[in-house]
Structure formats: structure tokens, C-alpha cells
Amino acid sequence: MHNAANRFNEIGRAGRAHGLDGAVRVLPEREEYESLFKVGILLTLKDRQGLNIPLRIERVQRSIKGSTRLFFVKFDRINNRMEAESLLDRPLLADLSLSDVPEKEALEDIRGFMLTDPSGLKANVVSVFDNLAHRIIEAEHNGNHFMVPWVDEYVLQIDNKSRRIRCQNLESLINL
């Protein structure tokens, strides 16, 4: 897992507006970032004041122009061409902590792992599933099931050898 200060990475830049509904042209920084441009993914745009604005991808259209791969992306908070034009040359960032999550098939292997918390709380992993923002761990403690978002605020480290997942702040999730 990455620390909070380094968790965002520039994965591309917003280009010119495309169409009237607020879509923008995006050119990914690297080929490996192309997989991040899909419906439902949450990215962050750094605005002109330096603030991070979360934007969820609603639609993606891929295009190849010569040897360049282009993406035309429609974000949830951008509703017209004028708003899209205001994004020109703004960096698009992705949360690096999400890129450390293994593929879905490997996540199935953590069933039966023990979640541990500095407070002494211990819980067993029952299942893992995806939602649009991040993966979720379903855990069981004393017969009660609760959900743990797979983000840095809760999941700190996975030790496959000991079958333990070191977490923090689990007590805040038990009674939700």
C-alpha cells in the first residue's frame, strides 16, 4: 500500500472537448494506464487552483489515430461543452493504492484470512467483491458480518504466509 501523500499519480491529461455533452479527449501518459479508462472508475482532476476534484467515468470511446490511442471520456460532473473546455490540459490522477490490489481471482484466495486491528479486534474474511469505487472485504466477528473498504484508511498490509491482513479503524465499521 502507498502512503496517503504519494497515492495519486498523473495518468493523463484532459484535452479538447469532444461533442456537446461534456466529453473530453484524453491521452494517457503510459500504455499501462489505458486500463484505468473504463466506465465507473473514479479519477481525480487537478483544477487550476490546485484542488483535487473527483470525477467518475460515465462513458468511454476508444479511437486509434495513426499510432496514437485516444480516449473520449464523459465524466459525471461535466455536462456540456463549455464545462469540458474548462478542463483543457488539466492533469487526471488515479489513486495508486487501488492499483496495488491483486486481480479478482487472487482476491478469492484471501477467504479465511484473519483481519487484525491494533485494538486487538480479530475477524475472519468471508468474501471479497468489487463495487465501482474499490474492492470490499466482507468479514465476520462474533457472528456479525461487516464490510471493510479495501482502501488505505482500513487495509494496511497483507501477509499471505501467515494468512493475516493488518488493518486499522475496524471498530468503526463493526456496528454500521
Short mmCIF file of C-alpha atoms in Angstrom, two decimals:
data_model
loop_
_atom_site.label_atom_id
_atom_site.label_comp_id
_atom_site.label_asym_id
_atom_site.label_seq_id
_atom_site.Cartn_x
_atom_site.Cartn_y
_atom_site.Cartn_z
CA MET A 1 0.00 0.00 0.00
CA HIS A 2 1.14 3.54 -0.66
CA ASN A 3 1.13 6.28 1.91
CA ALA A 4 -1.51 8.98 1.55
CA ALA A 5 0.95 11.63 0.33
CA ASN A 6 2.03 9.57 -2.71
CA ARG A 7 -1.20 7.81 -3.55
CA PHE A 8 -2.08 9.84 -6.66
CA ASN A 9 -0.29 9.50 -9.97
CA GLU A 10 -0.86 11.52 -13.14
CA ILE A 11 -2.25 9.09 -15.69
CA GLY A 12 -3.14 11.53 -18.45
CA ARG A 13 -4.33 14.99 -19.33
CA ALA A 14 -7.70 16.28 -20.39
CA GLY A 15 -7.63 17.50 -23.96
CA ARG A 16 -10.11 19.37 -26.12
CA ALA A 17 -13.86 19.00 -25.74
CA HIS A 18 -15.46 16.33 -27.91
CA GLY A 19 -19.11 16.84 -28.80
CA LEU A 20 -21.70 18.87 -26.93
CA ASP A 21 -22.42 16.68 -23.88
CA GLY A 22 -19.18 17.37 -21.98
CA ALA A 23 -16.90 14.59 -23.23
CA VAL A 24 -13.18 15.36 -23.45
CA ARG A 25 -10.31 13.84 -25.36
CA VAL A 26 -7.80 12.13 -23.07
CA LEU A 27 -4.32 10.98 -23.96
CA PRO A 28 -2.97 8.52 -21.35
CA GLU A 29 0.58 9.15 -20.08
CA ARG A 30 1.52 5.48 -20.46
CA GLU A 31 0.10 2.42 -22.15
CA GLU A 32 -0.41 0.61 -18.80
CA TYR A 33 -2.77 3.40 -17.67
CA GLU A 34 -5.20 2.70 -20.50
CA SER A 35 -6.94 0.03 -18.41
CA LEU A 36 -7.98 2.76 -15.94
CA PHE A 37 -10.21 4.40 -18.53
CA LYS A 38 -13.42 2.41 -18.13
CA VAL A 39 -16.95 3.15 -17.01
CA GLY A 40 -17.37 3.52 -13.26
CA ILE A 41 -13.73 4.30 -12.45
CA LEU A 42 -13.16 7.27 -10.15
CA LEU A 43 -10.37 9.61 -11.23
CA THR A 44 -9.29 12.95 -9.83
CA LEU A 45 -8.81 16.13 -11.80
CA LYS A 46 -6.46 18.80 -10.51
CA ASP A 47 -8.17 22.13 -11.16
CA ARG A 48 -6.46 25.47 -11.83
CA GLN A 49 -6.41 26.31 -8.09
CA GLY A 50 -4.66 23.01 -7.32
CA LEU A 51 -7.72 21.37 -5.78
CA ASN A 52 -8.48 17.71 -6.47
CA ILE A 53 -11.95 17.16 -7.92
CA PRO A 54 -13.25 13.56 -8.06
CA LEU A 55 -14.79 12.60 -11.41
CA ARG A 56 -16.39 9.25 -12.23
CA ILE A 57 -16.24 7.99 -15.81
CA GLU A 58 -19.71 7.62 -17.34
CA ARG A 59 -18.71 6.72 -20.90
CA VAL A 60 -15.53 5.90 -22.80
CA GLN A 61 -15.00 5.75 -26.55
CA ARG A 62 -11.64 4.49 -27.79
CA SER A 63 -10.11 5.56 -31.09
CA ILE A 64 -6.81 4.99 -32.88
CA LYS A 65 -5.32 7.80 -34.95
CA GLY A 66 -2.14 6.59 -36.63
CA SER A 67 -0.11 5.02 -33.85
CA THR A 68 -1.79 7.11 -31.11
CA ARG A 69 -4.59 5.69 -28.99
CA LEU A 70 -7.16 8.28 -28.00
CA PHE A 71 -9.89 8.12 -25.42
CA PHE A 72 -13.01 10.27 -25.46
CA VAL A 73 -14.26 10.31 -21.88
CA LYS A 74 -17.52 11.61 -20.42
CA PHE A 75 -17.28 12.39 -16.69
CA ASP A 76 -20.24 12.55 -14.32
CA ARG A 77 -19.84 16.20 -13.26
CA ILE A 78 -19.13 17.63 -16.70
CA ASN A 79 -22.43 18.23 -18.50
CA ASN A 80 -21.73 20.42 -21.53
CA ARG A 81 -19.08 21.54 -23.97
CA MET A 82 -18.26 24.74 -22.05
CA GLU A 83 -17.52 22.77 -18.84
CA ALA A 84 -15.44 20.29 -20.86
CA GLU A 85 -13.42 23.12 -22.42
CA SER A 86 -12.52 24.38 -18.93
CA LEU A 87 -10.65 21.09 -18.33
CA LEU A 88 -8.19 21.64 -21.18
CA ASP A 89 -4.67 20.50 -20.23
CA ARG A 90 -5.64 19.66 -16.63
CA PRO A 91 -3.94 16.58 -15.12
CA LEU A 92 -6.02 13.46 -14.47
CA LEU A 93 -4.89 11.50 -11.43
CA ALA A 94 -5.56 7.97 -10.21
CA ASP A 95 -5.34 6.60 -6.69
CA LEU A 96 -2.25 4.38 -6.68
CA SER A 97 -3.49 2.38 -3.70
CA LEU A 98 -6.14 0.88 -5.97
CA SER A 99 -3.52 -0.31 -8.45
CA ASP A 100 -1.87 -2.47 -5.75
CA VAL A 101 -4.98 -4.61 -5.40
CA PRO A 102 -4.44 -8.01 -6.99
CA GLU A 103 -6.71 -9.25 -9.73
CA LYS A 104 -10.14 -10.51 -8.72
CA GLU A 105 -9.14 -14.17 -8.98
CA ALA A 106 -6.33 -13.67 -6.47
CA LEU A 107 -8.69 -11.91 -4.08
CA GLU A 108 -10.77 -15.06 -3.74
CA ASP A 109 -7.73 -16.64 -2.08
CA ILE A 110 -8.00 -14.36 0.97
CA ARG A 111 -11.19 -16.04 2.20
CA GLY A 112 -10.35 -17.43 5.61
CA PHE A 113 -7.61 -14.87 6.25
CA MET A 114 -7.72 -13.11 9.61
CA LEU A 115 -8.15 -9.34 9.81
CA THR A 116 -6.27 -7.86 12.75
CA ASP A 117 -6.51 -4.39 14.23
CA PRO A 118 -4.25 -2.59 16.76
CA SER A 119 -7.21 -2.56 19.18
CA GLY A 120 -6.96 -6.37 19.37
CA LEU A 121 -10.03 -6.96 17.21
CA LYS A 122 -9.83 -10.06 15.04
CA ALA A 123 -12.24 -11.02 12.26
CA ASN A 124 -12.34 -13.69 9.55
CA VAL A 125 -12.60 -12.82 5.85
CA VAL A 126 -15.82 -14.30 4.43
CA SER A 127 -15.67 -12.91 0.88
CA VAL A 128 -14.34 -10.15 -1.36
CA PHE A 129 -16.26 -8.29 -4.04
CA ASP A 130 -15.96 -5.25 -6.29
CA ASN A 131 -18.00 -2.10 -6.33
CA LEU A 132 -17.45 0.85 -8.66
CA ALA A 133 -15.09 2.68 -6.31
CA HIS A 134 -12.93 -0.10 -4.82
CA ARG A 135 -12.94 -3.66 -3.58
CA ILE A 136 -14.79 -4.61 -0.40
CA ILE A 137 -13.86 -7.28 2.14
CA GLU A 138 -16.75 -8.96 3.95
CA ALA A 139 -15.64 -10.03 7.42
CA GLU A 140 -17.20 -11.83 10.39
CA HIS A 141 -16.59 -11.06 14.07
CA ASN A 142 -18.53 -12.86 16.84
CA GLY A 143 -21.27 -13.88 14.39
CA ASN A 144 -21.73 -10.35 13.00
CA HIS A 145 -20.83 -9.57 9.39
CA PHE A 146 -19.39 -6.20 8.38
CA MET A 147 -17.79 -4.66 5.29
CA VAL A 148 -14.27 -3.25 5.05
CA PRO A 149 -13.42 -0.95 2.11
CA TRP A 150 -10.11 -2.01 0.56
CA VAL A 151 -8.51 1.43 0.94
CA ASP A 152 -5.51 2.77 2.87
CA GLU A 153 -7.72 4.05 5.69
CA TYR A 154 -8.51 0.44 6.67
CA VAL A 155 -6.21 -2.09 4.94
CA LEU A 156 -2.52 -1.65 5.72
CA GLN A 157 -0.77 -4.89 4.79
CA ILE A 158 -1.47 -8.43 3.58
CA ASP A 159 0.73 -11.29 4.74
CA ASN A 160 -0.02 -14.33 2.56
CA LYS A 161 2.33 -16.55 4.54
CA SER A 162 0.59 -16.04 7.90
CA ARG A 163 -2.84 -15.53 6.21
CA ARG A 164 -3.32 -12.23 8.05
CA ILE A 165 -4.43 -8.81 6.88
CA ARG A 166 -3.24 -5.98 9.08
CA CYS A 167 -5.90 -3.28 9.31
CA GLN A 168 -6.77 -0.17 11.26
CA ASN A 169 -10.03 1.54 12.28
CA LEU A 170 -12.05 -1.70 12.11
CA GLU A 171 -14.01 -0.91 15.26
CA SER A 172 -15.70 1.97 13.43
CA LEU A 173 -17.11 -0.48 10.86
CA ILE A 174 -18.47 -3.24 13.10
CA ASN A 175 -21.69 -1.56 14.23
CA LEU A 176 -22.65 0.13 10.96
#
